[in-house]
Short mmCIF file of C-alpha atoms and ligand atoms in Angstrom, two decimals:
data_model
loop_
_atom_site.label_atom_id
_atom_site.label_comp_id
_atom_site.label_asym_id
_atom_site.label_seq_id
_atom_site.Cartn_x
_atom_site.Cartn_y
_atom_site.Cartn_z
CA UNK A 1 0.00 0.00 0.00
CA UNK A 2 1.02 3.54 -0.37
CA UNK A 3 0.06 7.07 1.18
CA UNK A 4 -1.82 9.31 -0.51
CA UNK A 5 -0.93 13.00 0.05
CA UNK A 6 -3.12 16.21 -0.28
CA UNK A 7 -1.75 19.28 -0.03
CA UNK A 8 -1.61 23.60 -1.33
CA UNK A 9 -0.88 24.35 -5.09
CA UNK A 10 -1.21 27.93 -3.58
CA UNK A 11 -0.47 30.35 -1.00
CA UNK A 12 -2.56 28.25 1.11
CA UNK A 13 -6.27 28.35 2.50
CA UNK A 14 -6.89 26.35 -0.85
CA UNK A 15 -9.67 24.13 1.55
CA UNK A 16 -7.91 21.71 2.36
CA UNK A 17 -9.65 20.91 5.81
CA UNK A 18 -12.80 20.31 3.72
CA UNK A 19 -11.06 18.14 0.97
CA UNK A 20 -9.28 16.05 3.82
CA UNK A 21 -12.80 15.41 5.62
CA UNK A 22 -14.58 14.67 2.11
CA UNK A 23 -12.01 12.03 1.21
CA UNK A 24 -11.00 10.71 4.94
CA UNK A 25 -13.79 7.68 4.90
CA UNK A 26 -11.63 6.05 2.56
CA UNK A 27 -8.50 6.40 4.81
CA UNK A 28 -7.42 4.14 8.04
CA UNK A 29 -4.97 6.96 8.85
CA UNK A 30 -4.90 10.72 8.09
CA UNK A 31 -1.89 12.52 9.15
CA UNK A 32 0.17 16.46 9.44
CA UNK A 33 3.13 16.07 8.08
CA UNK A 34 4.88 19.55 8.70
CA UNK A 35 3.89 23.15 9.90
CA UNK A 36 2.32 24.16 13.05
CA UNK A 37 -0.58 26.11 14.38
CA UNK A 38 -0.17 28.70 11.36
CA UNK A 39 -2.71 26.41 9.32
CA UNK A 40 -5.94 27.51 9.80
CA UNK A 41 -8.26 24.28 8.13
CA UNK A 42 -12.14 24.85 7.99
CA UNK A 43 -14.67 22.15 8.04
CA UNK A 44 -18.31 22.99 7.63
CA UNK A 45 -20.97 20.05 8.14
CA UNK A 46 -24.69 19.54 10.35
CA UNK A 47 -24.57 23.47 10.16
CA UNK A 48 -21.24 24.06 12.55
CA UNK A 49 -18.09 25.30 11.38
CA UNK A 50 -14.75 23.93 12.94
CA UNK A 51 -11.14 25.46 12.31
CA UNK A 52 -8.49 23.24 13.11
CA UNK A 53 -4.78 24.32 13.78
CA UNK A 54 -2.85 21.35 14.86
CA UNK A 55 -5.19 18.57 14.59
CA UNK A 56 -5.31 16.76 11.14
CA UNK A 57 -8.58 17.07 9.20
CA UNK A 58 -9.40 13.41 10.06
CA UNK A 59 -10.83 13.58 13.06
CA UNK A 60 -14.76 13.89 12.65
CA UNK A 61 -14.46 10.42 11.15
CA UNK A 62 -14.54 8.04 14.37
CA UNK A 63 -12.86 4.94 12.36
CA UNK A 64 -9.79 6.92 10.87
CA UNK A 65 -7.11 7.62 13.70
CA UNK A 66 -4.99 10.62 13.18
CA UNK A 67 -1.68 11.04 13.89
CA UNK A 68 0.45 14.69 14.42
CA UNK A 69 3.55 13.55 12.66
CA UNK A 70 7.35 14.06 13.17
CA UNK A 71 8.00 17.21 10.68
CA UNK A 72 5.32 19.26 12.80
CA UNK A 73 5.90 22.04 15.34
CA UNK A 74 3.89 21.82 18.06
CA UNK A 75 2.77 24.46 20.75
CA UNK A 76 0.83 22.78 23.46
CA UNK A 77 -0.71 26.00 24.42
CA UNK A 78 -2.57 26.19 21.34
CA UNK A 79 -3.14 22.34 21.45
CA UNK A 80 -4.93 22.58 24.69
CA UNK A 81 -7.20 25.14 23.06
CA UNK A 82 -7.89 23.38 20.91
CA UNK A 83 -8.94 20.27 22.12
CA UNK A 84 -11.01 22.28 24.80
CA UNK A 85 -13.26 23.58 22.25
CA UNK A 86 -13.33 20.25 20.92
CA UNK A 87 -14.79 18.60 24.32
CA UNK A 88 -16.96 21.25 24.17
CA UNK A 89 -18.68 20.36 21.04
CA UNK A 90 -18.31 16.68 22.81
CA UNK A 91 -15.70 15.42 20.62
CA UNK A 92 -12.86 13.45 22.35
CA UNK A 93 -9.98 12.55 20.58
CA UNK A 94 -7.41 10.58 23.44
CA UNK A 95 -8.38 7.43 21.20
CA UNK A 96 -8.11 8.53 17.91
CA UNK A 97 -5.44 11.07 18.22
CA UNK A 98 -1.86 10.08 18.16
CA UNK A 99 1.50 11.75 18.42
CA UNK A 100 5.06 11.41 16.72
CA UNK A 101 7.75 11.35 19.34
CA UNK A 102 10.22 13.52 17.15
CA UNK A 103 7.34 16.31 16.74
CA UNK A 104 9.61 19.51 17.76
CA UNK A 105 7.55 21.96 20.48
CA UNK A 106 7.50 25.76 20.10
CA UNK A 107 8.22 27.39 22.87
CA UNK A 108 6.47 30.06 24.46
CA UNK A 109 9.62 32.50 23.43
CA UNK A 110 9.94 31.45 19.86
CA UNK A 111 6.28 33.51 19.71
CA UNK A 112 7.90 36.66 21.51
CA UNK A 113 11.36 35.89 19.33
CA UNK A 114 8.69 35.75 15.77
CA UNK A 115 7.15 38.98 17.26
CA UNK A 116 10.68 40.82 17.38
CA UNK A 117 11.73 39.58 14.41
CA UNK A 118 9.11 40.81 12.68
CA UNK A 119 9.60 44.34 14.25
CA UNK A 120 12.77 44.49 13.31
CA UNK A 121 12.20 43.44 9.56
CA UNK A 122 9.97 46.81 9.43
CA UNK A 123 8.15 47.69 6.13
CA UNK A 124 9.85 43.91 4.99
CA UNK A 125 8.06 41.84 7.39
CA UNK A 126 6.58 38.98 6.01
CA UNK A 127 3.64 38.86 7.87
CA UNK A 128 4.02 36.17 9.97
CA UNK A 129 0.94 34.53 11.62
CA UNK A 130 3.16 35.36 14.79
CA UNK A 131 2.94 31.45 16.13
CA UNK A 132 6.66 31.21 17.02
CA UNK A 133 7.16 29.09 13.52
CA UNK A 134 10.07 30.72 11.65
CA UNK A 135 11.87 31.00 15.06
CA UNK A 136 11.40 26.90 15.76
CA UNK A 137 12.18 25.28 12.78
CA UNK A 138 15.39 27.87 12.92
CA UNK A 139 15.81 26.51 16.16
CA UNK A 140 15.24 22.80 15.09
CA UNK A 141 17.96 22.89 12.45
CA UNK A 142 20.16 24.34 14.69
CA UNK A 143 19.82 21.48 16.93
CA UNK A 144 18.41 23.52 19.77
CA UNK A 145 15.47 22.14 20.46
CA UNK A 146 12.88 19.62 22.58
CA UNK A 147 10.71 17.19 21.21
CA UNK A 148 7.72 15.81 22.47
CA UNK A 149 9.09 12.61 23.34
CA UNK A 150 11.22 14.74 25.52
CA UNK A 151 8.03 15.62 27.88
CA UNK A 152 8.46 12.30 29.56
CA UNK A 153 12.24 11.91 30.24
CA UNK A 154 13.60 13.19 33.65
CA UNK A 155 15.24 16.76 32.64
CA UNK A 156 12.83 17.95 30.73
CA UNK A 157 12.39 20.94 32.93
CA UNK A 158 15.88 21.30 32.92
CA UNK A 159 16.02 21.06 28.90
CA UNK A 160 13.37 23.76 28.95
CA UNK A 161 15.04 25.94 31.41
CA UNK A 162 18.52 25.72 29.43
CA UNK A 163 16.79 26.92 26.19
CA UNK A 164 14.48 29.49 27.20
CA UNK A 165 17.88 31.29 28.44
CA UNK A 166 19.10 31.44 25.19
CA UNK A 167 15.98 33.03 23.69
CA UNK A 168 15.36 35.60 26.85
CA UNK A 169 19.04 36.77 26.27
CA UNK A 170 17.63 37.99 22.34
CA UNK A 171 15.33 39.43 23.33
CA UNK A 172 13.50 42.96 25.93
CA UNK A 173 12.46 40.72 28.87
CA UNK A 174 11.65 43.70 31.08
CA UNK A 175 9.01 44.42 27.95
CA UNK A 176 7.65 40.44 27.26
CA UNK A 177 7.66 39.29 31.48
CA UNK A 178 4.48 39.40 32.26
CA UNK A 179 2.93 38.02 28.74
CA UNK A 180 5.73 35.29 28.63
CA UNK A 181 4.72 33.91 32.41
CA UNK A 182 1.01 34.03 31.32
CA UNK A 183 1.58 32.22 27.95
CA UNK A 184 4.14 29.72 30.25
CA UNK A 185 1.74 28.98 32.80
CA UNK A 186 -0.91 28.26 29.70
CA UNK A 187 1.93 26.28 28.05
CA UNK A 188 2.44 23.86 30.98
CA UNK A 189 -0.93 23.02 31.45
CA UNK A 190 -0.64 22.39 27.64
CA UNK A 191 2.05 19.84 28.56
CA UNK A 192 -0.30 17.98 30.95
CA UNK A 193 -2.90 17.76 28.41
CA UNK A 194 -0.67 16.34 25.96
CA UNK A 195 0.18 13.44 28.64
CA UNK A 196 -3.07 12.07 28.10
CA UNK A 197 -2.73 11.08 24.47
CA UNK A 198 -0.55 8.29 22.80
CA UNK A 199 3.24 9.46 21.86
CA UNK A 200 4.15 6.87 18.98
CA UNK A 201 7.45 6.64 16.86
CA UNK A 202 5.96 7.92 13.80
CA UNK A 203 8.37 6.50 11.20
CA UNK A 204 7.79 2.94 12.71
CA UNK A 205 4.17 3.95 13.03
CA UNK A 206 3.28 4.33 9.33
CA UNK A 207 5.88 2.13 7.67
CA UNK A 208 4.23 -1.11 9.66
CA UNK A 209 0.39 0.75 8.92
CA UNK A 210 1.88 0.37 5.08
CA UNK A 211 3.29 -2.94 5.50
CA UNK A 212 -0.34 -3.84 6.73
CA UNK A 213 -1.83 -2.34 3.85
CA UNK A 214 -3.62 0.63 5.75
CA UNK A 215 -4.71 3.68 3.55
CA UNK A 216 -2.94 6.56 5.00
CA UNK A 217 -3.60 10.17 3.54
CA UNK A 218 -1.14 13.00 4.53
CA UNK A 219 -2.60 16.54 4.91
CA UNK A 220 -0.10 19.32 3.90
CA UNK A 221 -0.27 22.66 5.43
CA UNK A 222 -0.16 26.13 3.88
CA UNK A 223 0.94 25.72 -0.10
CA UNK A 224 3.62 25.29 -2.41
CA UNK A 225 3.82 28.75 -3.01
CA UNK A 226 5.00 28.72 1.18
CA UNK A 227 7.58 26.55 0.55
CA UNK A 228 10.94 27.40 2.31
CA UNK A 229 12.44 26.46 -0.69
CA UNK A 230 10.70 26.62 -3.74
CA UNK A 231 7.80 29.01 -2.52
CA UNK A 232 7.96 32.85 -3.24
CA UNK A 233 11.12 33.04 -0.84
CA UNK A 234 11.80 34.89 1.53
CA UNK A 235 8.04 36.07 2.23
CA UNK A 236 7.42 32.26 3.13
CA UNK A 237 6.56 30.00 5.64
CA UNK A 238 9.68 28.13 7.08
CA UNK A 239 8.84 23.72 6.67
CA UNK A 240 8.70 22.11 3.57
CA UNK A 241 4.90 21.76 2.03
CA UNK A 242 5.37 20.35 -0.86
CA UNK A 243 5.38 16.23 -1.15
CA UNK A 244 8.86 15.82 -0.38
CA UNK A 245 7.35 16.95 3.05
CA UNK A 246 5.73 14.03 3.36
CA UNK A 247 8.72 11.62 3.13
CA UNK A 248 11.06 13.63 5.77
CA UNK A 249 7.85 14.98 7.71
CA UNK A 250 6.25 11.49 8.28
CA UNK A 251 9.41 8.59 7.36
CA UNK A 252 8.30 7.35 4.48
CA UNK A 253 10.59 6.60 1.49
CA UNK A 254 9.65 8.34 -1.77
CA UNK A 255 8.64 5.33 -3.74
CA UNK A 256 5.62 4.67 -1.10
CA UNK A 257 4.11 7.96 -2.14
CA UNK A 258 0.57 7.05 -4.50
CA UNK A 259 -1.90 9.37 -5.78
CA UNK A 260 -0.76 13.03 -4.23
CA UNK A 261 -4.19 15.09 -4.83
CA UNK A 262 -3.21 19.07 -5.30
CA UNK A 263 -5.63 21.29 -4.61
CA UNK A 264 -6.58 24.75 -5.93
CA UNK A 265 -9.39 27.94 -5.95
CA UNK A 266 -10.75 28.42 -8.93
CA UNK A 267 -8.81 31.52 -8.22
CA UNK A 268 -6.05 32.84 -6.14
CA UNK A 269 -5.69 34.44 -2.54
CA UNK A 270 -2.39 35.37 -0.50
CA UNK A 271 -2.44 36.46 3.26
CA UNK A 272 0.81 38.82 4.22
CA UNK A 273 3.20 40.26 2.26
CA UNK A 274 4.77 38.91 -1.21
CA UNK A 275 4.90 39.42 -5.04
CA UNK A 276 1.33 38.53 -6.74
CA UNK A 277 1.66 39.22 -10.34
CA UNK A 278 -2.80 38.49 -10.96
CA UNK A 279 -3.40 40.10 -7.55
CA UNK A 280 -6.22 42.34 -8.42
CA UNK A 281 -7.47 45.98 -7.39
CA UNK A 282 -10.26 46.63 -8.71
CA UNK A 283 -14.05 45.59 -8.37
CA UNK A 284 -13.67 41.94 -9.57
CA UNK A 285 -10.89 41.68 -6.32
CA UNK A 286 -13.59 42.54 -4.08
CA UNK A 287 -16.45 40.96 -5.58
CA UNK A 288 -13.72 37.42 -4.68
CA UNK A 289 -12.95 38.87 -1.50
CA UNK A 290 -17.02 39.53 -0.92
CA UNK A 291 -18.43 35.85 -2.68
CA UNK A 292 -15.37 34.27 -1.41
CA UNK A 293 -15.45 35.37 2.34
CA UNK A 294 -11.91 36.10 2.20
CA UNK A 295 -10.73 36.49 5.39
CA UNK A 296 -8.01 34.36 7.04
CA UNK A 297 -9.22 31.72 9.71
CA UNK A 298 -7.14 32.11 11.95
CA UNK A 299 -6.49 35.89 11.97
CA UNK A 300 -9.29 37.51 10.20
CA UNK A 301 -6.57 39.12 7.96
CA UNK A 302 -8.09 40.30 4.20
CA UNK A 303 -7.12 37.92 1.70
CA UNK A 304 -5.13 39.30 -0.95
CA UNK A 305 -7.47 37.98 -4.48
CA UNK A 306 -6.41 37.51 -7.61
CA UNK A 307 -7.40 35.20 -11.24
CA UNK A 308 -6.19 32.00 -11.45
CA UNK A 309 -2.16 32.03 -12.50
CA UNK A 310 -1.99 28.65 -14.40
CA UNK A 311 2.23 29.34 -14.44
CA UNK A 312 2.11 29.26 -10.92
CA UNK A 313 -0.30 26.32 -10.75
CA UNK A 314 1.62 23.96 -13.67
CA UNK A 315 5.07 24.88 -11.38
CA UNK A 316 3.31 23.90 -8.07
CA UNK A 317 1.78 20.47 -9.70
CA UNK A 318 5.84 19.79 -11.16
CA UNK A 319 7.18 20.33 -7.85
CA UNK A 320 4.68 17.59 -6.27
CA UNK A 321 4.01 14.99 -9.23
CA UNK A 322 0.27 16.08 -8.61
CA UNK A 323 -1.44 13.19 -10.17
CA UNK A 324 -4.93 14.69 -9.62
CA UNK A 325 -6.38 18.00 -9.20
CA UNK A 326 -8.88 19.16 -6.65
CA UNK A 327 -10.59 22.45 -7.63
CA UNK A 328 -12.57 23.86 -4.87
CA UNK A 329 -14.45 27.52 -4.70
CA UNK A 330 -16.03 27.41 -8.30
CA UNK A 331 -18.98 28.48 -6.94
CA UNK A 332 -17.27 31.81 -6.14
CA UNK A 333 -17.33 32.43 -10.29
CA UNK A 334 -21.02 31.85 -10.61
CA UNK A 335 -20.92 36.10 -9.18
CA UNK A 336 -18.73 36.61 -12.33
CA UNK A 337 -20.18 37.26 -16.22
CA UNK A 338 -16.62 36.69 -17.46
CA UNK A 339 -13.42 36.22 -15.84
CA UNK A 340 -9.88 35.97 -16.59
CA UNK A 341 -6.77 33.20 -16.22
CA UNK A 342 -3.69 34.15 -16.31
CA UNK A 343 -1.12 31.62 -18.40
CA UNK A 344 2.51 33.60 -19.18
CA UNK A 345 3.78 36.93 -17.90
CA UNK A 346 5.61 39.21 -19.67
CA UNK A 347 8.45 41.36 -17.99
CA UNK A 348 10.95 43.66 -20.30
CA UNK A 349 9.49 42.53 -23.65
CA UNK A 350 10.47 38.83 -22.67
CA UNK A 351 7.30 36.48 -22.23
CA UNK A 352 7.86 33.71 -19.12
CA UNK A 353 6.18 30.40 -19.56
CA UNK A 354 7.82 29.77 -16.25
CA UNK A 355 8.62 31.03 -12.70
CA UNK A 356 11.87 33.06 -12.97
CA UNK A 357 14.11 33.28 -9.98
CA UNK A 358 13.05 36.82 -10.00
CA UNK A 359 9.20 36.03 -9.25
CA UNK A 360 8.02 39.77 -8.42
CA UNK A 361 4.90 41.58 -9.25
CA UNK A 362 7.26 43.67 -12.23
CA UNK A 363 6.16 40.22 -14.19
CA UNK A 364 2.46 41.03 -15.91
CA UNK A 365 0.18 38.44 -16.04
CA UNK A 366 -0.93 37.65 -19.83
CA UNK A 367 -4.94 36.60 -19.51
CA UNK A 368 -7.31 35.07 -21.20
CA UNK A 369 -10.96 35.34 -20.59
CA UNK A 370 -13.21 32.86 -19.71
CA UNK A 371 -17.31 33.20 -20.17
CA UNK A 372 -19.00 32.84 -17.19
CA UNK A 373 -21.76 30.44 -15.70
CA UNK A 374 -23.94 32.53 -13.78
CA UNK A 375 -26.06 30.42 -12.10
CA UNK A 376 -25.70 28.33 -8.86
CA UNK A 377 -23.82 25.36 -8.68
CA UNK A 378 -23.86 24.40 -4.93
CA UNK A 379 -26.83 22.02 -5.19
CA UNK A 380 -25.09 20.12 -8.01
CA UNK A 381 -24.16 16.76 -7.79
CA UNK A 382 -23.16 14.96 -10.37
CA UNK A 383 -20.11 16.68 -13.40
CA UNK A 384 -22.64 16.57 -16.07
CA UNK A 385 -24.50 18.89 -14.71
CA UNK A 386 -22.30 21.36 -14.13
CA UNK A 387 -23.28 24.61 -16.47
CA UNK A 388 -21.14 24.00 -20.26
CA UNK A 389 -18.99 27.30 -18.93
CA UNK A 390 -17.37 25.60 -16.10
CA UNK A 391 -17.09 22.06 -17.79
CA UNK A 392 -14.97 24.30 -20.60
CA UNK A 393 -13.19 25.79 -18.15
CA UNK A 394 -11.98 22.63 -16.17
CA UNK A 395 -11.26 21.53 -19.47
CA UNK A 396 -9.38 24.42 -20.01
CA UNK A 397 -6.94 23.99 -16.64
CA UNK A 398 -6.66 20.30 -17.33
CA UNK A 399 -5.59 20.64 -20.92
CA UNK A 400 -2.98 23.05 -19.76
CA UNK A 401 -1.74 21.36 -16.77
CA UNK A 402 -2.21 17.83 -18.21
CA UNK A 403 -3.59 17.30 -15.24
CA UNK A 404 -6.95 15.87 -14.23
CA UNK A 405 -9.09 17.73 -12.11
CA UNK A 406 -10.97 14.71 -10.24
CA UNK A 407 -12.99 16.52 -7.60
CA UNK A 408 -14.90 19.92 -8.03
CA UNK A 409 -15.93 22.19 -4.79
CA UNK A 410 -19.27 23.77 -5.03
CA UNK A 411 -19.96 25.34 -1.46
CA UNK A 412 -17.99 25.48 1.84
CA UNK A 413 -20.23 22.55 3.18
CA UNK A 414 -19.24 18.87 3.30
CA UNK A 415 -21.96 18.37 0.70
CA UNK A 416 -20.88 20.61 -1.40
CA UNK A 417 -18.64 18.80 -4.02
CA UNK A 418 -19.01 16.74 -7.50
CA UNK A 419 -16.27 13.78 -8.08
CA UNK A 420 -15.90 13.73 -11.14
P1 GDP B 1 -7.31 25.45 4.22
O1 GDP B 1 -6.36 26.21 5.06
O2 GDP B 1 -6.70 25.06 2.90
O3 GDP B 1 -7.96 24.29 4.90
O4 GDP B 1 -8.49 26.48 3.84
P2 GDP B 1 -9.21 27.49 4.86
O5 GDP B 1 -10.15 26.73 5.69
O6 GDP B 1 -8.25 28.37 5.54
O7 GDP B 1 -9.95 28.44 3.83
C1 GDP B 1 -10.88 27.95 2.92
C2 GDP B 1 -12.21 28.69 3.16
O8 GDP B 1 -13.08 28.44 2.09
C3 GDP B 1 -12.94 28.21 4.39
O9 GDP B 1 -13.69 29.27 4.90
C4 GDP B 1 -13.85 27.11 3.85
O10 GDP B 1 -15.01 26.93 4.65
C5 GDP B 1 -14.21 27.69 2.51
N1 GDP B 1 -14.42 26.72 1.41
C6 GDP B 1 -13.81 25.54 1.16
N2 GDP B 1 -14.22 25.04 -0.01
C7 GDP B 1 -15.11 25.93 -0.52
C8 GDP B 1 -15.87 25.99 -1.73
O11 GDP B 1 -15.81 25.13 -2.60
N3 GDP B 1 -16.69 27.07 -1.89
C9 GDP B 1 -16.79 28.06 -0.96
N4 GDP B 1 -17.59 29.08 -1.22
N5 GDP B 1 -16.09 28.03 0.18
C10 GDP B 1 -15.24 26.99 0.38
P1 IMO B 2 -3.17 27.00 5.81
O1 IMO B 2 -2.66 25.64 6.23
C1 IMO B 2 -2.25 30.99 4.30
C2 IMO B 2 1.59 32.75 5.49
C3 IMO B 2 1.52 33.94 6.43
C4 IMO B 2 2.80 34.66 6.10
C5 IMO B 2 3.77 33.53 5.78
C6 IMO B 2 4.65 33.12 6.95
O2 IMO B 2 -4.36 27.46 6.54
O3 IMO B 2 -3.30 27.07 4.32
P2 IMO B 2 4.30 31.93 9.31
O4 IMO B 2 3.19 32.10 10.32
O5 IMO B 2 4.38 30.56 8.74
O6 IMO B 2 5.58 32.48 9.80
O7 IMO B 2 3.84 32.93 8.09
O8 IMO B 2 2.96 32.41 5.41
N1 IMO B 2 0.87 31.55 5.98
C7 IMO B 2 -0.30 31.13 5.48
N2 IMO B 2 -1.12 31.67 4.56
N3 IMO B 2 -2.57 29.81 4.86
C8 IMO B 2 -1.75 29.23 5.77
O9 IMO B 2 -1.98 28.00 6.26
C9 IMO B 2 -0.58 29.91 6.15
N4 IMO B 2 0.41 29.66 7.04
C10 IMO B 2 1.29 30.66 6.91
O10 IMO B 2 0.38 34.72 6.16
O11 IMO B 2 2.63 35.41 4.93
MG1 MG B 3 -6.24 28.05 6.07
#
């Protein structure tokens, strides 16, 4: 058996929760494979709306255990929160909820050391989502860090002690003291909570799940265009999102990888700072922002909107060996009586089939338009009878991509999608 892998041809917020909870009934095991609590993953279904940080996508599926795996940073602050609400809504997870032993933890200073980096960066800050995640995995490669498996082992206090000196000494303690012992105290009873679920050696883990023919499905975080390295660097997140994730974030080997499912909006949307070259400013950007609810789920931030960049899109399926496509939010276009796609970009006279290293908003998109649908699609069901417009233009994305586009999203809902 192999694992299946879903993650961001974007700049994220692609809906990847909902994809993940669509498809998990056909998966024994559904698991994070990198980031942190910067992913903000909606899933809408029985008319209540969750937002999930940490916690894989899995989860409202009793049978399908999910696991937090190795290349993840976790903060058990925001963990605890998490599964609070959680047990609120009368959902416990200590059965179906495991954790990788080699999972790094973000300390409560890497979030005051992100905040004054930031600062300092001025008008170049990248907009972080200020959850301590640049700062960590800087840490983590610098082999300064504590894992999770750490939490049980006898100097783990002392561990902690050692390297929350050596962030305090960066940074204005007289400024931070108060917040920092406030976010500690919430942070240790985050450790407590974490006590009470299963700590598993993830590479083991999911090598004997494959070797027992389990379906596993790995959920990326954020999108390509994040990547540290082949993202829109530097205004980018700071783990690896694109499939190669999956092999050093979970311990699998490259040739168990199967179908890897990329998803996209029918459109495009960045939160924080970074070059756009279809970011629009005009009427049609708000009417996405407005039909689209753009606003980030975690922060509320505006979503930057633009038309769909097919360059962009064909890079981000290369860099992944996308073998299917996942296009969610064409319901968004139904608003629109024509829109555009964007599919080369000139800069200097020279036309770019490609992303050059200099990816900056002096490239200009080259469009094509599209005719619109203008009618509703969210009650549809089935492909054919999806409106000839959109059928032309997912013909359209998959002739250019070679690609095919195997699911459609019609609506924010569970319900709301066509396989096609
Ligand atoms: P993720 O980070 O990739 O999981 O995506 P987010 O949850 O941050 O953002 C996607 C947003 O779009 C959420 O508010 C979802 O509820 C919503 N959504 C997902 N799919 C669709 C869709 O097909 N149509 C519409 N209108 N909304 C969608
Ligand atoms: P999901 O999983 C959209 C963006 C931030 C910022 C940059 C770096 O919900 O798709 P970081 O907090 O990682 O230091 O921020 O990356 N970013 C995201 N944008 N969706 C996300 O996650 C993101 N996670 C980080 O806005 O520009
Ligand atoms: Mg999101």
């Amino acid at each position: 058996m192999k694992i299946d892998v879903l993650l961001g041809l974007q700049w994220g917020d692609e809906g990847k929760g909902k994809i993940v909870d669509v498809l998990t009934p056909k998966y024994d095991i559904v698991a994070r494979f990198q980031g942190g609590p910067n992913a903000g993953h909606t899933l809408i279904f029985n008319n209540k709306k969750f937002v999930l940080h940490l916690i894989p996508s899995g989860i409202f599926r009793e049978k399908t255990i999910n696991v937090i795996g190795n290349g993840v940073v976790l903060d058990p602050a925001i963990f605890l929160d998490e599964i609070t609400k959680l047990e609120e809504s009368d959902i416990h997870l200590e059965k179906n909820l495991y954790i990788a032993n080699k999972a790094h933890l973000i300390l409560p200073t890497h979030r005051f050391l992100d905040a004054a980096n930031e600062k300092k960066k001025g008008k170049l800050k990248i907009c972080s989502k200020l959850k301590g995640i640049g700062p960590t995995y800087t840490y983590k490669i610098g082999r300064d860090l504590i894992r999770i498996g750490d939490i049980s082992t006898e100097n783990f206090i002392e561990k902690y002690e050692t390297l929350k000196k050596l962030h305090t000494d960066k940074l204005d303690i007289k400024e931070i003291e108060a917040d920092l012992a406030a976010y500690e105290k919430r942070w240790f009873k985050g450790i407590e909570k974490l006590k009470e679920f299963k700590f598993i050696d993830g590479e083991q883990f999911f090598n004997d799940a494959l070797a027992q023919n389990k379906k596993i499905l790995a959920e990326g975080a954020q999108g390509t265009l994040l990547d540290i390295d082949y993202g829109t660097y530097p205004y980018v997140t700071s783990s690896s999102t694109t499939a190669a994730g999956v092999c050093s974030g979970l311990g699998v080997a490259p040739n168990k990888i199967g179908e890897v499912f990329g998803i996209f909006k029918a459109y495009i949307t960045r939160v924080g700072s970074g070059p756009f070259p279809t970011e629009l400013f005009d009427q049609d950007g708000e009417n996405l922002q407005k039909h689209g609810n753009e606003y980030g789920s975690t922060t509320g931030r505006e979503r930057r909107c633009g038309w769909l960049d097919l360059v962009a899109l064909k890079y981000a399926i290369d860099i992944n060996g996308v073998t299917q496509l996942v296009m969610t939010k064409a319901d968004v276009l139904s608003y629109f009586k024509t829109f555009k796609t964007s599919s080369s970009y000139t800069k200097n006279g020279k036309i770019f089939d490609y992303l050059p290293f200099e990816f900056n908003n002096d490239l200009i998109p080259n469009y094509n338009e599209n005719k619109g649908w203008e009618i509703d699609i969210s009650e549809k069901v089935k492909y054919d009878e999806f409106p000839k417009e959109l059928k032309d233009y997912i013909l359209k994305i998959e002739d250019f991509t070679k690609v095919p586009i195997s699911i459609v999203s019609t609506g924010a809902d569970r319900k709301n999608i066509v396989f096609k």
